CSV table of C-alpha atoms in Angstrom, one decimal:
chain,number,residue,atom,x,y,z
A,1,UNK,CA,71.8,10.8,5.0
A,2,UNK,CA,72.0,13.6,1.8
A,3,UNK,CA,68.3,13.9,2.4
A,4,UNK,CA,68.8,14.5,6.4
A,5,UNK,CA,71.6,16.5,5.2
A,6,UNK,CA,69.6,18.4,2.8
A,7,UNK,CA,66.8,19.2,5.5
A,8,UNK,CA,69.3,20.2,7.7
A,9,UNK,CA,70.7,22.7,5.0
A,10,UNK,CA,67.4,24.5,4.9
A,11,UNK,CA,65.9,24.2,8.2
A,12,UNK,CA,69.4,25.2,10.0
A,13,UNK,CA,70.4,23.0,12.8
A,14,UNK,CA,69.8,26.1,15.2
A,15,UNK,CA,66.3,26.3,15.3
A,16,UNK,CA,63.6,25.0,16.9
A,17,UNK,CA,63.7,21.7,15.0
A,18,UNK,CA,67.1,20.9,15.1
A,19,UNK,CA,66.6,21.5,18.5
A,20,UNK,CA,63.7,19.1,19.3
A,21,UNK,CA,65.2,16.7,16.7
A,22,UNK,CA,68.4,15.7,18.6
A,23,UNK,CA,66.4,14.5,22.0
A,24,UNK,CA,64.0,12.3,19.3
A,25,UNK,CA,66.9,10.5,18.4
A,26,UNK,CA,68.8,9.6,20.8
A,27,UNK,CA,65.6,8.4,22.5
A,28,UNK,CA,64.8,6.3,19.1
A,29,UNK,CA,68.8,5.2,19.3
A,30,UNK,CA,68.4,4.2,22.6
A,31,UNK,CA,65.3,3.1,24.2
A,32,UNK,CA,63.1,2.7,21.1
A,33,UNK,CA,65.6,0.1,18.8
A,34,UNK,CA,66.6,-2.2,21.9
A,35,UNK,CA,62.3,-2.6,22.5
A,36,UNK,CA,61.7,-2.8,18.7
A,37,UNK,CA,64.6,-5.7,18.1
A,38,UNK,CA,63.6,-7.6,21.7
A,39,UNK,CA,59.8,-7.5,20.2
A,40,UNK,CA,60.9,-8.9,17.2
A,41,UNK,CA,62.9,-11.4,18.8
A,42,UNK,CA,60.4,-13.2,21.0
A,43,UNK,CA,57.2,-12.7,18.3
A,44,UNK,CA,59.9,-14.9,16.0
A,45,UNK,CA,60.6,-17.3,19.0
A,46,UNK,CA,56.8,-17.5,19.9
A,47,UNK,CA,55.9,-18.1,16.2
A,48,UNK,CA,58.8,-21.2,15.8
A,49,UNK,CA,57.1,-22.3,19.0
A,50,UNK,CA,54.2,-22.3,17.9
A,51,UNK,CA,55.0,-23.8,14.3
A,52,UNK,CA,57.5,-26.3,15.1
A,53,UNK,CA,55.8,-27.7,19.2
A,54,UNK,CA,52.2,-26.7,19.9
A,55,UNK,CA,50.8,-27.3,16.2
A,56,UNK,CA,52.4,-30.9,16.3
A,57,UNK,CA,51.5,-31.5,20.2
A,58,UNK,CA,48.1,-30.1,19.6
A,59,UNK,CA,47.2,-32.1,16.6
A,60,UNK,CA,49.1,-35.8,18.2
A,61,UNK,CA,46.3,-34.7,21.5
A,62,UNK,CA,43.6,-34.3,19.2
A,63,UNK,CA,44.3,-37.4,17.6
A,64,UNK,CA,44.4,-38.8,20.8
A,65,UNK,CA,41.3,-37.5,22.2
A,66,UNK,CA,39.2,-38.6,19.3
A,67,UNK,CA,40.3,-42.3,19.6
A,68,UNK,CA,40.4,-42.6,23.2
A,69,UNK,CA,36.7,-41.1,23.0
A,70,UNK,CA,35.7,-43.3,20.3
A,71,UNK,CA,37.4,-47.1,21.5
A,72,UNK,CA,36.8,-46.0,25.1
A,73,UNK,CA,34.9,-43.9,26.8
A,74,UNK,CA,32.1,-43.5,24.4
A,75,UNK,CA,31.3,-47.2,24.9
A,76,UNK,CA,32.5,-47.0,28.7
A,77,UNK,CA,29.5,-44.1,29.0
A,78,UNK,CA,26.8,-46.2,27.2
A,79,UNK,CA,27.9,-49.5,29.3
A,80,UNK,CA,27.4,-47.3,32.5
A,81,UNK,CA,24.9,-44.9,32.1
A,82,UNK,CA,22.6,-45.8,28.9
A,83,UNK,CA,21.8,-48.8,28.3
A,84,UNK,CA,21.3,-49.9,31.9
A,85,UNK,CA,18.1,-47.5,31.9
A,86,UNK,CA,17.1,-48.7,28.8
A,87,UNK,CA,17.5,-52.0,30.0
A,88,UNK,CA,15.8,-51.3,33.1
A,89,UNK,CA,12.9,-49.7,31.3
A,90,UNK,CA,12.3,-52.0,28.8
A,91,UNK,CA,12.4,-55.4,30.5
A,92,UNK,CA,11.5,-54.2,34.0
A,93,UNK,CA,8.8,-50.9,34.3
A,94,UNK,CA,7.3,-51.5,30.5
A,95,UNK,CA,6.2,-55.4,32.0
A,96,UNK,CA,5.9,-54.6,35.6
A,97,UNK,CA,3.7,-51.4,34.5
A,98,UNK,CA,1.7,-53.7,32.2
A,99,UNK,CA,1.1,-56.2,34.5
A,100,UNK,CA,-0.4,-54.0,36.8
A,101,UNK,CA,-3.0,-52.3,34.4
A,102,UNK,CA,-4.2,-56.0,33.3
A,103,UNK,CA,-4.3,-57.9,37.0
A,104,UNK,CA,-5.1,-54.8,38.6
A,105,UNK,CA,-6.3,-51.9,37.6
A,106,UNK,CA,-8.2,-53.1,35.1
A,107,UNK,CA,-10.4,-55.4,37.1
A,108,UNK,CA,-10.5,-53.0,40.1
A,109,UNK,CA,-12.3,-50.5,37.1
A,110,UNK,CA,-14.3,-52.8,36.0
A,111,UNK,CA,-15.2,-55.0,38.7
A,112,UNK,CA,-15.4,-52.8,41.8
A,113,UNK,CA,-15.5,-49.3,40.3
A,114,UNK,CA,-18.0,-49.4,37.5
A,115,UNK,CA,-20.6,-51.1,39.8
A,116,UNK,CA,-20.4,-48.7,42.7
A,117,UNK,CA,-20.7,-45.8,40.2
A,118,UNK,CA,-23.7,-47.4,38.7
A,119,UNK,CA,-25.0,-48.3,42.3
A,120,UNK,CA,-24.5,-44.6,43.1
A,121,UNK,CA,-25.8,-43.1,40.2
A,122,UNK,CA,-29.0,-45.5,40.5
A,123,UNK,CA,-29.4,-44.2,44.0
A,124,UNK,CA,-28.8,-40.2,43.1
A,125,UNK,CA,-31.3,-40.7,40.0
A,126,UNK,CA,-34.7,-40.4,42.1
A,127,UNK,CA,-33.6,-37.3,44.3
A,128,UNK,CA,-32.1,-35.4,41.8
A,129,UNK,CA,-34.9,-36.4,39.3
A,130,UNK,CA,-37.0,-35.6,42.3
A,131,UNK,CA,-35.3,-32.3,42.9
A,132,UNK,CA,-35.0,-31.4,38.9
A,133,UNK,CA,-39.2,-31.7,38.8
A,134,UNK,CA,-40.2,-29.9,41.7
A,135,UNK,CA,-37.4,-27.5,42.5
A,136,UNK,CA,-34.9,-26.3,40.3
A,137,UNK,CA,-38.3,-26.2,36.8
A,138,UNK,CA,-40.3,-24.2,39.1
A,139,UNK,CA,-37.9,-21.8,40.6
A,140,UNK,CA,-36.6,-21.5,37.2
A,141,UNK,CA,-40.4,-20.4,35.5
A,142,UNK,CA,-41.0,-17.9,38.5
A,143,UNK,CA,-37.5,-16.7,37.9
A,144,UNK,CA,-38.2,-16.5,34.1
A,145,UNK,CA,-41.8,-14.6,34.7
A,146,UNK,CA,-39.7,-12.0,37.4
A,147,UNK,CA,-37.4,-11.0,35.2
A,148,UNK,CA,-40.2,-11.1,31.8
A,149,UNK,CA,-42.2,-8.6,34.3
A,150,UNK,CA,-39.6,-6.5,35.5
A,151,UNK,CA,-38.6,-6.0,31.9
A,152,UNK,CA,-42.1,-5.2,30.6
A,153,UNK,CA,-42.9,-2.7,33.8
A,154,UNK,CA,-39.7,-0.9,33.3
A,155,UNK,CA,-38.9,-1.1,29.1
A,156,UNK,CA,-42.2,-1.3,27.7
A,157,UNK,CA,-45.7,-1.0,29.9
A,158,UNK,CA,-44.9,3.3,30.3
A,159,UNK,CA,-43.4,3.6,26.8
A,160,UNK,CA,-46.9,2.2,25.0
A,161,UNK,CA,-48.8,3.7,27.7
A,162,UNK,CA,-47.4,6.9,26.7
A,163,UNK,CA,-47.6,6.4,22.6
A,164,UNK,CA,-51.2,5.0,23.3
A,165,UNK,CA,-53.0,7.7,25.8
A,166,UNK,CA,-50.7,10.7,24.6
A,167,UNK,CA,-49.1,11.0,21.7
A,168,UNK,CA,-51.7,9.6,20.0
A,169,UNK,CA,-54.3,11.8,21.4
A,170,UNK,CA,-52.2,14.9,20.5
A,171,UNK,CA,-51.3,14.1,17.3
A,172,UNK,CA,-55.1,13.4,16.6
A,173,UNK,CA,-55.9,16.9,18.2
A,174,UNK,CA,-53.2,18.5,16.0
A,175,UNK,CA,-54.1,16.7,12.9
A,176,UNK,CA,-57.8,18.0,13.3
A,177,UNK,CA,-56.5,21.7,14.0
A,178,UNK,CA,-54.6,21.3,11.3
A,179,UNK,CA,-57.3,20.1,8.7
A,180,UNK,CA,-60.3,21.9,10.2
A,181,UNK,CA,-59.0,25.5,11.1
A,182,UNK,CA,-55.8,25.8,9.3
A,183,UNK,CA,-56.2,24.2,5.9
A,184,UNK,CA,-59.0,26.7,4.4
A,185,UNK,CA,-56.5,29.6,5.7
A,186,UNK,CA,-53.5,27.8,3.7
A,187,UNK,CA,-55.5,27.0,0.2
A,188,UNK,CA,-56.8,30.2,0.3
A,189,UNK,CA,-53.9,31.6,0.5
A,190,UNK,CA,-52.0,29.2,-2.0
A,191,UNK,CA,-54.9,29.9,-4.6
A,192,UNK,CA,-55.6,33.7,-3.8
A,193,UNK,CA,-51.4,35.1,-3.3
A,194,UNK,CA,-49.1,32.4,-3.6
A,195,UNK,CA,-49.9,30.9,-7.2
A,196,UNK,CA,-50.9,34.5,-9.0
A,197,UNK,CA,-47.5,36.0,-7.9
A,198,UNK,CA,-45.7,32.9,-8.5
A,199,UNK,CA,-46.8,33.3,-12.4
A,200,UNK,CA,-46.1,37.0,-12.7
A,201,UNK,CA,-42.7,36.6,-11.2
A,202,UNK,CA,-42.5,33.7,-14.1
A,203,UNK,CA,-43.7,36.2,-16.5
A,204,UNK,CA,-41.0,39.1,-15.3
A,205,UNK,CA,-38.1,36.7,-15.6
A,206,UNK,CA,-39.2,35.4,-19.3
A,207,UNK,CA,-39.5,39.1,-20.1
A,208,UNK,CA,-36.3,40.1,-18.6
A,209,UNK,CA,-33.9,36.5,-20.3
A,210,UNK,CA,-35.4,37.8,-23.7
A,211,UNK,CA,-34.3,41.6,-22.8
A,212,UNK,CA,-30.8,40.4,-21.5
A,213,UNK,CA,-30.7,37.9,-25.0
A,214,UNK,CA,-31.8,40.9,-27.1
A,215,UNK,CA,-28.8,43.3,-25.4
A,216,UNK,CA,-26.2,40.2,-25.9
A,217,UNK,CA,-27.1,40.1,-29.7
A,218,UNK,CA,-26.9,43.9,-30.3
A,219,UNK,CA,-24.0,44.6,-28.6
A,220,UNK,CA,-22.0,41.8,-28.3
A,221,UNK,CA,-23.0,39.3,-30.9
A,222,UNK,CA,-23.3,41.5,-34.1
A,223,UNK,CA,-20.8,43.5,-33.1
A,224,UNK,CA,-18.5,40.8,-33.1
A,225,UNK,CA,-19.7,38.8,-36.1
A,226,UNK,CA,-19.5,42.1,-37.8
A,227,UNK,CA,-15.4,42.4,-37.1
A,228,UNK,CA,-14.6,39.0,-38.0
A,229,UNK,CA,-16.6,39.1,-41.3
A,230,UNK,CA,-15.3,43.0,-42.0
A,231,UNK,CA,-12.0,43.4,-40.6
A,232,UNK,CA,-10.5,39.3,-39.4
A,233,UNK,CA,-11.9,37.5,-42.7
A,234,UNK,CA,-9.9,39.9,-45.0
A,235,UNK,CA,-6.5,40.0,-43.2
A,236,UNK,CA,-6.8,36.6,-42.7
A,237,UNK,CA,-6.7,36.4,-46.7
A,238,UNK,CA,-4.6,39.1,-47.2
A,239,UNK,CA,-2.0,37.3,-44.5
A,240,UNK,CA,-2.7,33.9,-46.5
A,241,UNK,CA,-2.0,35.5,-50.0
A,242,UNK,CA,1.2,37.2,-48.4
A,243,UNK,CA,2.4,34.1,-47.1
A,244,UNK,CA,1.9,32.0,-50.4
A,245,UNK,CA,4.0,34.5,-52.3
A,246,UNK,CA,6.7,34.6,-50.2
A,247,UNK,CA,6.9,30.7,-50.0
A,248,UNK,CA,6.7,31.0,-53.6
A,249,UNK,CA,9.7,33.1,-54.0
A,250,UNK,CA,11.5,31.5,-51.8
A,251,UNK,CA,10.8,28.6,-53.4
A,252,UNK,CA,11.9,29.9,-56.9
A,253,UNK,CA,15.0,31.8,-55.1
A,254,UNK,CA,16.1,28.2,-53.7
A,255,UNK,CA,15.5,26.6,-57.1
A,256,UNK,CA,17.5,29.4,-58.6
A,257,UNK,CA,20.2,29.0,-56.1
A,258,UNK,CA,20.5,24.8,-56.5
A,259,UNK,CA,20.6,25.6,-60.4
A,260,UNK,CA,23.8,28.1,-60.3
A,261,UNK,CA,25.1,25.4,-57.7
A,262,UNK,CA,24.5,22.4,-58.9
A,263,UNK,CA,23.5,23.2,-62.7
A,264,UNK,CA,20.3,22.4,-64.6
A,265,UNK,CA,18.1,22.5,-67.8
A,266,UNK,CA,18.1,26.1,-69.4
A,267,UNK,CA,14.7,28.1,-70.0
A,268,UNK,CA,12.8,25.4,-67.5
A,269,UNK,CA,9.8,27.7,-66.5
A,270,UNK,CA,9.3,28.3,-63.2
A,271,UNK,CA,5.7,27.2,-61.7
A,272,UNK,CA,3.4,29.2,-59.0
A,273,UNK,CA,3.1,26.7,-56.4
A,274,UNK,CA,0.6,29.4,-54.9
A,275,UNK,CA,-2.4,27.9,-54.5
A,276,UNK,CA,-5.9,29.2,-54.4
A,277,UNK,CA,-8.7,29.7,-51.2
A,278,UNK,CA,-10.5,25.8,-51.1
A,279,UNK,CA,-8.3,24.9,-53.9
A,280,UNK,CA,-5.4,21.9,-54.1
A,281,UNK,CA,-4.1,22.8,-57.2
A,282,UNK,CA,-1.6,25.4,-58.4
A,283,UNK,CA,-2.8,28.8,-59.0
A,284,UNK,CA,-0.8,28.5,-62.8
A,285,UNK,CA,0.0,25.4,-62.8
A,286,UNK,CA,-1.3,25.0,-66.5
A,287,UNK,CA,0.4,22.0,-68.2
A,288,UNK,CA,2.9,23.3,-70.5
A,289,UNK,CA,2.9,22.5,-74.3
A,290,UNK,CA,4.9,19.7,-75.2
A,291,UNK,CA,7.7,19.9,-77.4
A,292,UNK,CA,8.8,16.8,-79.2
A,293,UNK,CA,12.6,15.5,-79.4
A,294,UNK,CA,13.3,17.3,-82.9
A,295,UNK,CA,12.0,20.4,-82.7
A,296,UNK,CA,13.7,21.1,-79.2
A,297,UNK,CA,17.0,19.8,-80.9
A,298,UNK,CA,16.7,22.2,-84.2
């Protein structure tokens, strides 16, 4: 209520939401708290219902059910419709079935029916041995040589007729041109033009790699080994030497700085650790003299 009272403080009670807010609840007052307490009436009913009656009725049924189906009409159902079929099957169409295969069937087949099958294949034998001989083997050779003919006159008679009486021909006739008028033409003109300028263009490009390897060596090659061994092989040393003194000092200038830090031996001398072009050893890295216990303590 302070918190309504509150909201109404600041809102105001004569604007639009105190205005919309007195219709909302009368109609929650009225209408909406009579529906809500009836609906929670009848879902409590409906759940005792359904707690304290239909579980219990529903589970005694079941119960029920499941032994009346199980002492009575499970066995009622087989008695009736089951086993009477089986019965009837077994001791009724299995023997009656059987009996009828071996008293009947089976001698009718054997007896009757094997016989007149043998009887009438005996009797069919000659004329369609007959028929097979002098129908069906001829008819089927003439058919054989029709279509072996028909093949041959249409897929291979014109195709060797035409390799054998023209292209061959031809090609002999060109062949003959070819070695008899042609060929003297051609070697003379392979031996005569062809070979001689072959040779001389061999002889122009030999002479013109060695000018073109001649021009790469004087302008391009000397040149260029002349800068490397005049002007990059000496600043590459002098770059080299710079660099090994100024690792040097830094070197001493660190040793320096850890001996004013951290203290040391007094008058240790300092070694170059500069070293020399293809060399591994120290530039001065002479041994010192040594200096036995007493004299360094007088």
């Amino acid at each position: 209520m302070d918190i309504e009272r509150s909201r109404a403080g600041q809102g105001g009670d004569g604007g639009p939401a105190g205005v919309v807010r007195v219709p909302v609840k009368v109609v929650a007052v009225l209408v909406v708290l009579p529906v809500r307490v009836l609906w929670d009436l009848l879902a409590g009913c409906a759940r005792g219902v359904r707690r304290h009656l239909l579980a219990p009725v529903g589970q005694g049924l079941g119960w029920v059910c499941v032994r009346l189906w199980g002492y009575l009409l499970r066995p009622l159902g087989m008695a009736l419709l089951y086993w009477p079929w089986v019965g009837l099957r077994r001791y009724l169409a299995v023997p009656a079935g059987g009996a009828v295969y071996r008293h009947l069937l089976r001698p009718l087949g054997r007896y009757v029916l094997a016989p007149v099958g043998a009887a009438l294949a005996w009797l069919l034998r000659g004329p369609l041995t007959w028929v097979h001989r002098r129908v069906l083997t001829p008819l089927g050779h003439g058919v054989r040589w029709l279509v072996r003919g028909v093949c041959l006159l249409v897929f291979v008679w014109p195709w060797a007729g035409l390799w054998r009486y023209a292209v061959l021909p031809l090609g002999r006739g060109v062949g003959w041109v070819l070695v008899h008028v042609l060929a003297p033409p051609a070697v003379f003109l392979v031996r005569q033009v062809l070979a001689p300028a072959w040779h001389l263009a061999g002889r122009i490009t030999l002479a013109l790699g060695r000018g073109l390897r001649r021009l790469w060596r004087g302008c391009v090659a000397r040149p260029l080994a002349w800068v490397r061994r005049q002007v990059v092989a000496p600043a590459g040393h002098a770059l080299r030497r710079v660099w090994r003194t100024s690792r040097a000092a830094v070197r001493e200038a660190r040793t320096e700085m850890r001996r004013a830090l951290f203290g040391g031996p007094a008058g240790e001398p300092a070694r170059s650790r500069a070293r020399t072009l293809g060399s591994t050893t120290a530039a001065d890295a002479a041994p010192a003299a040594e200096i036995s216990l007493p004299q360094r303590r007088g």
